[in-house]
């Protein structure tokens, strides 16, 4: 994927993600694990965002467009 190798959250979305695992994904540009854009406000509960890669920015997560994610009891590690 060019952006958001594991998941793209866009267009004024407000999803709630529970016990999700986003790992071992690749984006040739940015947001290896997750790209959050378009004024979105996701909430992650017990999420694992691990071992994702992006060639440019946001190995684990790329947040743009005044988006604002919230994380509870979640891990984000070993992304590059």
mmCIF file of N, CA and C in Angstrom:
data_model
loop_
_atom_site.group_PDB
_atom_site.id
_atom_site.type_symbol
_atom_site.label_atom_id
_atom_site.label_comp_id
_atom_site.label_asym_id
_atom_site.label_seq_id
_atom_site.Cartn_x
_atom_site.Cartn_y
_atom_site.Cartn_z
ATOM 1 N N UNK A 1 0.846 -1.188 0.000
ATOM 2 C CA UNK A 1 0.000 0.000 0.000
ATOM 3 C C UNK A 1 0.885 1.244 0.000
ATOM 4 N N UNK A 2 0.415 2.296 -0.611
ATOM 5 C CA UNK A 2 1.145 3.555 -0.614
ATOM 6 C C UNK A 2 1.131 4.175 0.779
ATOM 7 N N UNK A 3 -0.040 4.188 1.425
ATOM 8 C CA UNK A 3 -0.198 4.726 2.779
ATOM 9 C C UNK A 3 -1.201 3.858 3.526
ATOM 10 N N UNK A 4 -0.952 3.626 4.816
ATOM 11 C CA UNK A 4 -1.871 2.803 5.604
ATOM 12 C C UNK A 4 -1.769 1.337 5.257
ATOM 13 N N UNK A 5 -0.594 0.757 5.432
ATOM 14 C CA UNK A 5 -0.374 -0.645 5.071
ATOM 15 C C UNK A 5 -1.331 -1.614 5.731
ATOM 16 N N UNK A 6 -1.700 -1.366 6.978
ATOM 17 C CA UNK A 6 -2.624 -2.256 7.681
ATOM 18 C C UNK A 6 -4.051 -1.757 7.670
ATOM 19 N N UNK A 7 -4.229 -0.420 7.793
ATOM 20 C CA UNK A 7 -5.581 0.139 7.900
ATOM 21 C C UNK A 7 -5.548 1.626 7.577
ATOM 22 N N UNK A 8 -6.589 2.107 6.910
ATOM 23 C CA UNK A 8 -6.783 3.537 6.686
ATOM 24 C C UNK A 8 -8.106 3.922 7.328
ATOM 25 N N UNK A 9 -8.060 4.938 8.195
ATOM 26 C CA UNK A 9 -9.271 5.478 8.820
ATOM 27 C C UNK A 9 -9.414 6.892 8.275
ATOM 28 N N UNK A 10 -10.498 7.143 7.531
ATOM 29 C CA UNK A 10 -10.615 8.426 6.826
ATOM 30 C C UNK A 10 -12.047 8.939 6.775
ATOM 31 N N UNK A 11 -12.164 10.166 6.272
ATOM 32 C CA UNK A 11 -13.449 10.794 5.963
ATOM 33 C C UNK A 11 -14.370 10.941 7.166
ATOM 34 N N UNK A 12 -13.871 11.635 8.181
ATOM 35 C CA UNK A 12 -14.675 11.963 9.368
ATOM 36 C C UNK A 12 -15.235 10.729 10.077
ATOM 37 N N UNK A 13 -14.387 9.728 10.216
ATOM 38 C CA UNK A 13 -14.778 8.484 10.878
ATOM 39 C C UNK A 13 -14.575 8.586 12.383
ATOM 40 N N UNK A 14 -15.392 7.844 13.125
ATOM 41 C CA UNK A 14 -15.257 7.769 14.578
ATOM 42 C C UNK A 14 -15.387 6.294 14.999
ATOM 43 N N UNK A 15 -14.499 5.429 14.500
ATOM 44 C CA UNK A 15 -14.617 4.013 14.852
ATOM 45 C C UNK A 15 -14.083 3.714 16.246
ATOM 46 N N UNK A 16 -14.575 2.634 16.823
ATOM 47 C CA UNK A 16 -14.039 2.087 18.065
ATOM 48 C C UNK A 16 -13.477 0.710 17.727
ATOM 49 N N UNK A 17 -12.196 0.526 17.987
ATOM 50 C CA UNK A 17 -11.533 -0.745 17.693
ATOM 51 C C UNK A 17 -11.143 -1.399 19.005
ATOM 52 N N UNK A 18 -11.565 -2.650 19.209
ATOM 53 C CA UNK A 18 -11.339 -3.357 20.468
ATOM 54 C C UNK A 18 -10.564 -4.642 20.193
ATOM 55 N N UNK A 19 -9.474 -4.842 20.944
ATOM 56 C CA UNK A 19 -8.647 -6.049 20.833
ATOM 57 C C UNK A 19 -8.146 -6.295 19.413
ATOM 58 N N UNK A 20 -7.796 -5.249 18.683
ATOM 59 C CA UNK A 20 -7.295 -5.437 17.320
ATOM 60 C C UNK A 20 -5.772 -5.542 17.338
ATOM 61 N N UNK A 21 -5.248 -6.302 16.399
ATOM 62 C CA UNK A 21 -3.811 -6.438 16.215
ATOM 63 C C UNK A 21 -3.481 -6.016 14.797
ATOM 64 N N UNK A 22 -2.608 -5.018 14.681
ATOM 65 C CA UNK A 22 -2.167 -4.522 13.382
ATOM 66 C C UNK A 22 -0.654 -4.673 13.382
ATOM 67 N N UNK A 23 -0.153 -5.700 12.692
ATOM 68 C CA UNK A 23 1.280 -5.952 12.729
ATOM 69 C C UNK A 23 1.775 -6.540 11.421
ATOM 70 N N UNK A 24 3.091 -6.332 11.206
ATOM 71 C CA UNK A 24 3.797 -6.872 10.045
ATOM 72 C C UNK A 24 3.242 -6.332 8.723
ATOM 73 N N UNK A 25 2.920 -5.045 8.687
ATOM 74 C CA UNK A 25 2.437 -4.400 7.469
ATOM 75 C C UNK A 25 3.506 -3.470 6.917
ATOM 76 N N UNK A 26 3.360 -3.105 5.629
ATOM 77 C CA UNK A 26 4.322 -2.240 4.958
ATOM 78 C C UNK A 26 3.586 -1.200 4.115
ATOM 79 N N UNK A 27 4.044 0.043 4.176
ATOM 80 C CA UNK A 27 3.554 1.105 3.296
ATOM 81 C C UNK A 27 4.743 1.708 2.573
ATOM 82 N N UNK A 28 4.653 1.838 1.261
ATOM 83 C CA UNK A 28 5.777 2.373 0.496
ATOM 84 C C UNK A 28 5.972 3.862 0.744
ATOM 85 N N UNK A 29 4.974 4.534 1.300
ATOM 86 C CA UNK A 29 5.116 5.952 1.627
ATOM 87 C C UNK A 29 5.047 6.148 3.141
ATOM 88 N N UNK A 30 3.849 6.238 3.704
ATOM 89 C CA UNK A 30 3.706 6.558 5.133
ATOM 90 C C UNK A 30 2.583 5.755 5.773
ATOM 91 N N UNK A 31 2.608 5.723 7.121
ATOM 92 C CA UNK A 31 1.574 4.995 7.857
ATOM 93 C C UNK A 31 1.660 3.497 7.662
ATOM 94 N N UNK A 32 2.777 2.907 8.036
ATOM 95 C CA UNK A 32 2.970 1.468 7.841
ATOM 96 C C UNK A 32 1.888 0.607 8.466
ATOM 97 N N UNK A 33 1.483 0.933 9.686
ATOM 98 C CA UNK A 33 0.421 0.175 10.354
ATOM 99 C C UNK A 33 -0.943 0.780 10.109
ATOM 100 N N UNK A 34 -1.092 2.073 10.451
ATOM 101 C CA UNK A 34 -2.389 2.757 10.351
ATOM 102 C C UNK A 34 -2.174 4.183 9.861
ATOM 103 N N UNK A 35 -3.011 4.628 8.936
ATOM 104 C CA UNK A 35 -3.094 6.037 8.566
ATOM 105 C C UNK A 35 -4.452 6.547 9.020
ATOM 106 N N UNK A 36 -4.436 7.634 9.795
ATOM 107 C CA UNK A 36 -5.666 8.255 10.296
ATOM 108 C C UNK A 36 -5.736 9.643 9.684
ATOM 109 N N UNK A 37 -6.764 9.907 8.894
ATOM 110 C CA UNK A 37 -6.850 11.166 8.162
ATOM 111 C C UNK A 37 -8.301 11.604 8.003
ATOM 112 N N UNK A 38 -8.504 12.751 7.402
ATOM 113 C CA UNK A 38 -9.849 13.224 7.085
ATOM 114 C C UNK A 38 -10.661 13.605 8.307
ATOM 115 N N UNK A 39 -10.028 14.214 9.310
ATOM 116 C CA UNK A 39 -10.720 14.657 10.527
ATOM 117 C C UNK A 39 -11.426 13.492 11.224
ATOM 118 N N UNK A 40 -10.701 12.416 11.448
ATOM 119 C CA UNK A 40 -11.246 11.218 12.087
ATOM 120 C C UNK A 40 -10.829 11.144 13.550
ATOM 121 N N UNK A 41 -11.641 10.465 14.352
ATOM 122 C CA UNK A 41 -11.427 10.394 15.795
ATOM 123 C C UNK A 41 -11.629 8.963 16.301
ATOM 124 N N UNK A 42 -10.714 8.053 15.948
ATOM 125 C CA UNK A 42 -10.863 6.665 16.387
ATOM 126 C C UNK A 42 -10.460 6.470 17.847
ATOM 127 N N UNK A 43 -11.025 5.435 18.451
ATOM 128 C CA UNK A 43 -10.641 5.030 19.796
ATOM 129 C C UNK A 43 -10.181 3.581 19.731
ATOM 130 N N UNK A 44 -9.008 3.324 20.291
ATOM 131 C CA UNK A 44 -8.434 1.982 20.316
ATOM 132 C C UNK A 44 -8.417 1.479 21.753
ATOM 133 N N UNK A 45 -9.012 0.309 21.996
ATOM 134 C CA UNK A 45 -8.975 -0.352 23.299
ATOM 135 C C UNK A 45 -8.199 -1.658 23.146
ATOM 136 N N UNK A 46 -7.185 -1.866 23.959
ATOM 137 C CA UNK A 46 -6.383 -3.092 23.940
ATOM 138 C C UNK A 46 -5.862 -3.412 22.538
ATOM 139 N N UNK A 47 -5.384 -2.403 21.844
ATOM 140 C CA UNK A 47 -4.837 -2.588 20.494
ATOM 141 C C UNK A 47 -3.349 -2.895 20.563
ATOM 142 N N UNK A 48 -2.874 -3.614 19.557
ATOM 143 C CA UNK A 48 -1.450 -3.899 19.401
ATOM 144 C C UNK A 48 -1.066 -3.462 17.996
ATOM 145 N N UNK A 49 -0.183 -2.457 17.925
ATOM 146 C CA UNK A 49 0.296 -1.956 16.637
ATOM 147 C C UNK A 49 1.812 -2.139 16.647
ATOM 148 N N UNK A 50 2.256 -3.237 16.068
ATOM 149 C CA UNK A 50 3.640 -3.680 16.217
ATOM 150 C C UNK A 50 4.258 -4.116 14.888
ATOM 151 N N UNK A 51 5.567 -3.893 14.767
ATOM 152 C CA UNK A 51 6.364 -4.428 13.665
ATOM 153 C C UNK A 51 5.888 -3.988 12.283
ATOM 154 N N UNK A 52 5.457 -2.739 12.140
ATOM 155 C CA UNK A 52 5.042 -2.195 10.851
ATOM 156 C C UNK A 52 6.154 -1.304 10.309
ATOM 157 N N UNK A 53 6.191 -1.135 8.986
ATOM 158 C CA UNK A 53 7.255 -0.370 8.338
ATOM 159 C C UNK A 53 6.663 0.601 7.324
ATOM 160 N N UNK A 54 7.188 1.829 7.312
ATOM 161 C CA UNK A 54 6.868 2.814 6.280
ATOM 162 C C UNK A 54 8.177 3.400 5.767
ATOM 163 N N UNK A 55 8.266 3.621 4.470
ATOM 164 C CA UNK A 55 9.491 4.183 3.892
ATOM 165 C C UNK A 55 9.683 5.651 4.233
ATOM 166 N N UNK A 56 8.602 6.379 4.526
ATOM 167 C CA UNK A 56 8.723 7.815 4.763
ATOM 168 C C UNK A 56 8.482 8.147 6.237
ATOM 169 N N UNK A 57 7.244 8.318 6.649
ATOM 170 C CA UNK A 57 6.920 8.697 8.030
ATOM 171 C C UNK A 57 5.832 7.790 8.599
ATOM 172 N N UNK A 58 5.761 7.753 9.916
ATOM 173 C CA UNK A 58 4.692 7.021 10.584
ATOM 174 C C UNK A 58 4.801 5.520 10.433
ATOM 175 N N UNK A 59 5.883 4.931 10.908
ATOM 176 C CA UNK A 59 6.036 3.482 10.813
ATOM 177 C C UNK A 59 4.877 2.723 11.416
ATOM 178 N N UNK A 60 4.452 3.142 12.603
ATOM 179 C CA UNK A 60 3.309 2.501 13.256
ATOM 180 C C UNK A 60 2.008 3.196 12.922
ATOM 181 N N UNK A 61 1.985 4.527 13.114
ATOM 182 C CA UNK A 61 0.764 5.309 12.900
ATOM 183 C C UNK A 61 1.120 6.659 12.287
ATOM 184 N N UNK A 62 0.365 7.066 11.283
ATOM 185 C CA UNK A 62 0.453 8.412 10.731
ATOM 186 C C UNK A 62 -0.875 9.100 11.014
ATOM 187 N N UNK A 63 -0.819 10.243 11.708
ATOM 188 C CA UNK A 63 -2.031 11.011 12.030
ATOM 189 C C UNK A 63 -1.940 12.344 11.306
ATOM 190 N N UNK A 64 -2.974 12.684 10.517
ATOM 191 C CA UNK A 64 -2.974 13.955 9.799
ATOM 192 C C UNK A 64 -4.379 14.532 9.688
ATOM 193 N N UNK A 65 -4.479 15.732 9.150
ATOM 194 C CA UNK A 65 -5.769 16.413 8.934
ATOM 195 C C UNK A 65 -6.532 16.673 10.225
ATOM 196 N N UNK A 66 -5.860 17.069 11.273
ATOM 197 C CA UNK A 66 -6.485 17.378 12.556
ATOM 198 C C UNK A 66 -7.250 16.184 13.128
ATOM 199 N N UNK A 67 -6.843 14.991 12.785
ATOM 200 C CA UNK A 67 -7.427 13.792 13.385
ATOM 201 C C UNK A 67 -6.873 13.632 14.793
ATOM 202 N N UNK A 68 -7.583 12.898 15.630
ATOM 203 C CA UNK A 68 -7.162 12.756 17.016
ATOM 204 C C UNK A 68 -7.549 11.379 17.561
ATOM 205 N N UNK A 69 -6.640 10.408 17.475
ATOM 206 C CA UNK A 69 -6.940 9.091 18.031
ATOM 207 C C UNK A 69 -6.776 9.065 19.548
ATOM 208 N N UNK A 70 -7.492 8.138 20.183
ATOM 209 C CA UNK A 70 -7.335 7.902 21.624
ATOM 210 C C UNK A 70 -6.977 6.435 21.814
ATOM 211 N N UNK A 71 -6.061 6.183 22.750
ATOM 212 C CA UNK A 71 -5.593 4.830 23.009
ATOM 213 C C UNK A 71 -5.746 4.502 24.486
ATOM 214 N N UNK A 72 -6.301 3.308 24.764
ATOM 215 C CA UNK A 72 -6.460 2.822 26.131
ATOM 216 C C UNK A 72 -5.915 1.400 26.193
ATOM 217 N N UNK A 73 -5.009 1.151 27.135
ATOM 218 C CA UNK A 73 -4.449 -0.182 27.347
ATOM 219 C C UNK A 73 -3.924 -0.783 26.041
ATOM 220 N N UNK A 74 -3.204 0.021 25.261
ATOM 221 C CA UNK A 74 -2.712 -0.396 23.956
ATOM 222 C C UNK A 74 -1.188 -0.339 23.904
ATOM 223 N N UNK A 75 -0.587 -1.100 22.975
ATOM 224 C CA UNK A 75 0.853 -1.069 22.781
ATOM 225 C C UNK A 75 1.158 -0.683 21.334
ATOM 226 N N UNK A 76 2.185 0.141 21.194
ATOM 227 C CA UNK A 76 2.681 0.544 19.879
ATOM 228 C C UNK A 76 4.195 0.431 19.973
ATOM 229 N N UNK A 77 4.769 -0.594 19.335
ATOM 230 C CA UNK A 77 6.221 -0.742 19.452
ATOM 231 C C UNK A 77 6.819 -1.487 18.262
ATOM 232 N N UNK A 78 8.137 -1.335 18.141
ATOM 233 C CA UNK A 78 8.941 -1.984 17.089
ATOM 234 C C UNK A 78 8.459 -1.637 15.692
ATOM 235 N N UNK A 79 8.035 -0.403 15.488
ATOM 236 C CA UNK A 79 7.667 0.068 14.155
ATOM 237 C C UNK A 79 8.818 0.928 13.634
ATOM 238 N N UNK A 80 8.961 0.994 12.323
ATOM 239 C CA UNK A 80 10.036 1.816 11.760
ATOM 240 C C UNK A 80 9.597 2.469 10.460
#
